[in-house]
Amino acid sequence: ELKVEQNPLFLSMQEGKNYTIYCNYSTTSDRLYWYRQDPGKSLESLFVLLSNGAVKQEGRLMASLDTKARLSTLHITAAVHDLSATYFCAVDDDDKIIFGKGTRLHILP
Amino acid sequence: NAGVTQTPKFRILKIGQSMTLQCAQDMNHNYMYWYRQDPGMGLKLIYYSVGAGITDKGEVPNGYNVSRSTTEDFPLRLELAAPSQTSVYFCASKTGFYTQYFGPGTRLTVL
């Protein structure tokens, strides 16, 4: 059974700092997704990573995938308050897409 | 395109009642998913479908049923509602290896 683990689950950080969220998973999948969720809202797609070594960047966020280590990272550069949200990774295991528990990110001004 | 639509937005059920949560998409996506999200938690996969006429269980299928008679619609049926089914339910769809598109969610309370 596929397990998807994110850490940390909670993160409070200062504006301007850098940080990384980690997503470990237990199968050999090479398809991984990152989403953002604001309180009381639905999920918004951030990145789709489809192969080993894939790297995607959008603004202050960068995601990467290492299928050999079964690890994806979401790196935040020079955080701003608007990035406060919950971030989820999700792994595609033969069309069954399983989510991690999410990382609640709070960025202090 | 309306994308993924869900009805109703909110619902309160009494224990033992049944209901159907509706989900429709107008993007001709072959994959559709139902998730539940308990307060402060991640999403748990209930059922998914890879095409019309094909459904499969996810992580937490007990107490739920689905059908997929058309590409567009993927209703989720709750039989004999229990307080443990109080949650926010999200429907999603996708095509190929692309991202999932999520609906706005249905907030369900079972009292």
GROMACS .gro file of C-alpha atoms in nm:
model
  220
    1GLU     CA    1   0.000   0.000   0.000
    2LEU     CA    2   0.132   0.339  -0.100
    3LYS     CA    3   0.237   0.568   0.183
    4VAL     CA    4   0.302   0.938   0.127
    5GLU     CA    5   0.469   1.128   0.408
    6GLN     CA    6   0.524   1.500   0.425
    7ASN     CA    7   0.738   1.688   0.668
    8PRO     CA    8   0.717   1.911   0.841
    9LEU     CA    9   0.340   1.913   0.902
   10PHE     CA   10   0.352   2.266   1.041
   11LEU     CA   11   0.596   2.540   0.960
   12SER     CA   12   0.607   2.894   1.086
   13MET     CA   13   0.872   3.109   0.925
   14GLN     CA   14   0.975   3.470   0.882
   15GLU     CA   15   0.934   3.659   0.559
   16GLY     CA   16   1.249   3.660   0.351
   17LYS     CA   17   1.370   3.320   0.470
   18ASN     CA   18   1.418   3.004   0.264
   19TYR     CA   19   1.276   2.667   0.351
   20THR     CA   20   1.208   2.323   0.207
   21ILE     CA   21   0.911   2.087   0.243
   22TYR     CA   22   0.982   1.718   0.194
   23CYS     CA   23   0.758   1.450   0.046
   24ASN     CA   24   0.862   1.085   0.078
   25TYR     CA   25   0.667   0.801  -0.078
   26SER     CA   26   0.685   0.424  -0.070
   27THR     CA   27   0.639   0.306  -0.433
   28THR     CA   28   0.832   0.336  -0.758
   29SER     CA   29   0.602   0.599  -0.909
   30ASP     CA   30   0.752   0.871  -1.127
   31ARG     CA   31   0.446   1.095  -1.125
   32LEU     CA   32   0.406   1.342  -0.844
   33TYR     CA   33   0.195   1.654  -0.797
   34TRP     CA   34   0.205   1.955  -0.567
   35TYR     CA   35  -0.107   2.149  -0.467
   36ARG     CA   36  -0.187   2.453  -0.259
   37GLN     CA   37  -0.498   2.493  -0.043
   38ASP     CA   38  -0.610   2.817   0.122
   39PRO     CA   39  -0.836   2.791   0.429
   40GLY     CA   40  -1.192   2.694   0.337
   41LYS     CA   41  -1.103   2.663  -0.032
   42SER     CA   42  -1.045   2.389  -0.284
   43LEU     CA   43  -0.708   2.272  -0.411
   44GLU     CA   44  -0.506   2.458  -0.670
   45SER     CA   45  -0.244   2.283  -0.882
   46LEU     CA   46   0.116   2.406  -0.848
   47PHE     CA   47   0.343   2.155  -1.019
   48VAL     CA   48   0.336   1.828  -1.212
   49LEU     CA   49   0.659   1.624  -1.198
   50LEU     CA   50   0.669   1.333  -1.441
   51SER     CA   51   1.022   1.195  -1.442
   52ASN     CA   52   1.331   1.145  -1.234
   53GLY     CA   53   1.525   1.469  -1.200
   54ALA     CA   54   1.228   1.684  -1.300
   55VAL     CA   55   1.247   2.039  -1.171
   56LYS     CA   56   0.974   2.301  -1.202
   57GLN     CA   57   0.978   2.662  -1.083
   58GLU     CA   58   0.710   2.923  -1.049
   59GLY     CA   59   0.794   3.248  -0.874
   60ARG     CA   60   0.935   3.175  -0.529
   61LEU     CA   61   0.846   2.806  -0.541
   62MET     CA   62   1.056   2.529  -0.691
   63ALA     CA   63   0.973   2.159  -0.692
   64SER     CA   64   1.195   1.863  -0.774
   65LEU     CA   65   1.161   1.488  -0.798
   66ASP     CA   66   1.414   1.212  -0.722
   67THR     CA   67   1.244   0.884  -0.805
   68LYS     CA   68   1.541   0.675  -0.692
   69ALA     CA   69   1.520   0.825  -0.342
   70ARG     CA   70   1.136   0.836  -0.368
   71LEU     CA   71   1.156   1.196  -0.260
   72SER     CA   72   1.017   1.525  -0.381
   73THR     CA   73   1.096   1.866  -0.239
   74LEU     CA   74   0.916   2.199  -0.254
   75HIS     CA   75   1.159   2.482  -0.193
   76ILE     CA   76   1.044   2.828  -0.093
   77THR     CA   77   1.280   3.117  -0.163
   78ALA     CA   78   1.256   3.449   0.022
   79ALA     CA   79   0.910   3.370   0.160
   80VAL     CA   80   0.634   3.632   0.151
   81HIS     CA   81   0.311   3.641   0.352
   82ASP     CA   82   0.100   3.553   0.046
   83LEU     CA   83   0.256   3.207   0.041
   84SER     CA   84   0.085   3.119   0.371
   85ALA     CA   85  -0.131   2.813   0.291
   86THR     CA   86  -0.135   2.436   0.320
   87TYR     CA   87   0.077   2.251   0.064
   88PHE     CA   88   0.008   1.895  -0.039
   89CYS     CA   89   0.207   1.647  -0.240
   90ALA     CA   90   0.026   1.362  -0.416
   91VAL     CA   91   0.166   1.050  -0.580
   92ASP     CA   92   0.014   0.872  -0.880
   93ASP     CA   93   0.027   0.496  -0.822
   94ASP     CA   94  -0.130   0.332  -1.129
   95ASP     CA   95  -0.402   0.598  -1.153
   96LYS     CA   96  -0.473   0.586  -0.780
   97ILE     CA   97  -0.361   0.930  -0.658
   98ILE     CA   98  -0.273   0.937  -0.288
   99PHE     CA   99  -0.212   1.256  -0.091
  100GLY     CA  100   0.022   1.337   0.193
  101LYS     CA  101  -0.116   1.494   0.510
  102GLY     CA  102  -0.012   1.841   0.400
  103THR     CA  103   0.224   2.105   0.536
  104ARG     CA  104   0.057   2.405   0.696
  105LEU     CA  105   0.283   2.701   0.623
  106HIS     CA  106   0.249   3.024   0.818
  107ILE     CA  107   0.471   3.310   0.711
  108LEU     CA  108   0.515   3.588   0.964
  109PRO     CA  109   0.554   3.945   0.835
  110ASN     CA  110  -1.594   2.562  -1.941
  111ALA     CA  111  -1.746   2.524  -1.597
  112GLY     CA  112  -1.470   2.278  -1.501
  113VAL     CA  113  -1.564   2.046  -1.214
  114THR     CA  114  -1.895   2.121  -1.044
  115GLN     CA  115  -2.029   1.971  -0.723
  116THR     CA  116  -2.374   1.986  -0.568
  117PRO     CA  117  -2.485   2.053  -0.305
  118LYS     CA  118  -2.238   2.294  -0.143
  119PHE     CA  119  -2.362   2.217   0.208
  120ARG     CA  120  -2.580   1.946   0.356
  121ILE     CA  121  -2.686   1.832   0.700
  122LEU     CA  122  -2.800   1.471   0.733
  123LYS     CA  123  -2.944   1.276   1.021
  124ILE     CA  124  -2.785   0.947   1.121
  125GLY     CA  125  -2.914   0.668   0.899
  126GLN     CA  126  -3.023   0.891   0.611
  127SER     CA  127  -2.887   0.846   0.260
  128MET     CA  128  -2.785   1.097  -0.004
  129THR     CA  129  -2.601   1.135  -0.331
  130LEU     CA  130  -2.326   1.391  -0.385
  131GLN     CA  131  -2.317   1.500  -0.746
  132CYS     CA  132  -2.002   1.566  -0.947
  133ALA     CA  133  -1.983   1.667  -1.311
  134GLN     CA  134  -1.703   1.782  -1.541
  135ASP     CA  135  -1.720   1.930  -1.889
  136MET     CA  136  -1.357   1.883  -1.991
  137ASN     CA  137  -1.399   1.531  -2.136
  138HIS     CA  138  -1.160   1.394  -1.873
  139ASN     CA  139  -1.149   1.018  -1.845
  140TYR     CA  140  -1.023   1.004  -1.484
  141MET     CA  141  -1.242   1.109  -1.193
  142TYR     CA  142  -1.186   1.090  -0.816
  143TRP     CA  143  -1.368   1.134  -0.488
  144TYR     CA  144  -1.181   1.244  -0.176
  145ARG     CA  145  -1.281   1.335   0.175
  146GLN     CA  146  -1.099   1.588   0.389
  147ASP     CA  147  -1.153   1.587   0.762
  148PRO     CA  148  -1.080   1.912   0.954
  149GLY     CA  149  -0.710   1.994   0.955
  150MET     CA  150  -0.624   1.675   0.770
  151GLY     CA  151  -0.512   1.563   0.428
  152LEU     CA  152  -0.727   1.414   0.153
  153LYS     CA  153  -0.827   1.050   0.162
  154LEU     CA  154  -0.923   0.875  -0.163
  155ILE     CA  155  -1.268   0.715  -0.147
  156TYR     CA  156  -1.324   0.588  -0.504
  157TYR     CA  157  -1.185   0.662  -0.846
  158SER     CA  158  -1.271   0.589  -1.208
  159VAL     CA  159  -1.050   0.561  -1.515
  160GLY     CA  160  -1.340   0.582  -1.759
  161ALA     CA  161  -1.712   0.534  -1.803
  162GLY     CA  162  -1.824   0.200  -1.660
  163ILE     CA  163  -1.504   0.148  -1.457
  164THR     CA  164  -1.470   0.226  -1.088
  165ASP     CA  165  -1.228   0.115  -0.817
  166LYS     CA  166  -1.188   0.148  -0.443
  167GLY     CA  167  -0.951   0.394  -0.285
  168GLU     CA  168  -0.821   0.416   0.070
  169VAL     CA  169  -1.152   0.460   0.254
  170PRO     CA  170  -1.441   0.315   0.047
  171ASN     CA  171  -1.654   0.169   0.330
  172GLY     CA  172  -1.996   0.334   0.360
  173TYR     CA  173  -1.986   0.476   0.007
  174ASN     CA  174  -2.080   0.369  -0.343
  175VAL     CA  175  -2.014   0.519  -0.685
  176SER     CA  176  -2.118   0.473  -1.044
  177ARG     CA  177  -1.982   0.610  -1.372
  178SER     CA  178  -2.237   0.568  -1.647
  179THR     CA  179  -2.112   0.868  -1.848
  180THR     CA  180  -1.776   1.041  -1.895
  181GLU     CA  181  -1.914   1.361  -1.742
  182ASP     CA  182  -2.076   1.242  -1.418
  183PHE     CA  183  -1.941   1.061  -1.113
  184PRO     CA  184  -2.196   1.059  -0.826
  185LEU     CA  185  -2.104   0.944  -0.476
  186ARG     CA  186  -2.373   0.768  -0.275
  187LEU     CA  187  -2.377   0.760   0.105
  188GLU     CA  188  -2.595   0.489   0.251
  189LEU     CA  189  -2.691   0.495   0.619
  190ALA     CA  190  -2.500   0.812   0.709
  191ALA     CA  191  -2.288   0.804   1.025
  192PRO     CA  192  -2.124   1.089   1.222
  193SER     CA  193  -1.785   0.959   1.106
  194GLN     CA  194  -1.881   1.067   0.754
  195THR     CA  195  -1.891   1.432   0.855
  196SER     CA  196  -1.631   1.584   0.625
  197VAL     CA  197  -1.567   1.797   0.320
  198TYR     CA  198  -1.594   1.595   0.000
  199PHE     CA  199  -1.396   1.692  -0.307
  200CYS     CA  200  -1.439   1.559  -0.658
  201ALA     CA  201  -1.155   1.585  -0.908
  202SER     CA  202  -1.091   1.496  -1.271
  203LYS     CA  203  -0.792   1.471  -1.500
  204THR     CA  204  -0.674   1.344  -1.833
  205GLY     CA  205  -0.354   1.156  -1.904
  206PHE     CA  206  -0.057   1.249  -1.688
  207TYR     CA  207  -0.184   1.600  -1.628
  208THR     CA  208  -0.287   1.756  -1.300
  209GLN     CA  209  -0.617   1.695  -1.130
  210TYR     CA  210  -0.880   1.969  -1.141
  211PHE     CA  211  -1.078   1.994  -0.821
  212GLY     CA  212  -1.437   2.096  -0.762
  213PRO     CA  213  -1.533   2.347  -0.490
  214GLY     CA  214  -1.629   2.075  -0.241
  215THR     CA  215  -1.940   1.967  -0.050
  216ARG     CA  216  -1.945   2.025   0.325
  217LEU     CA  217  -2.143   1.742   0.487
  218THR     CA  218  -2.248   1.721   0.851
  219VAL     CA  219  -2.410   1.409   0.996
  220LEU     CA  220  -2.595   1.461   1.323
   0.00000   0.00000   0.00000
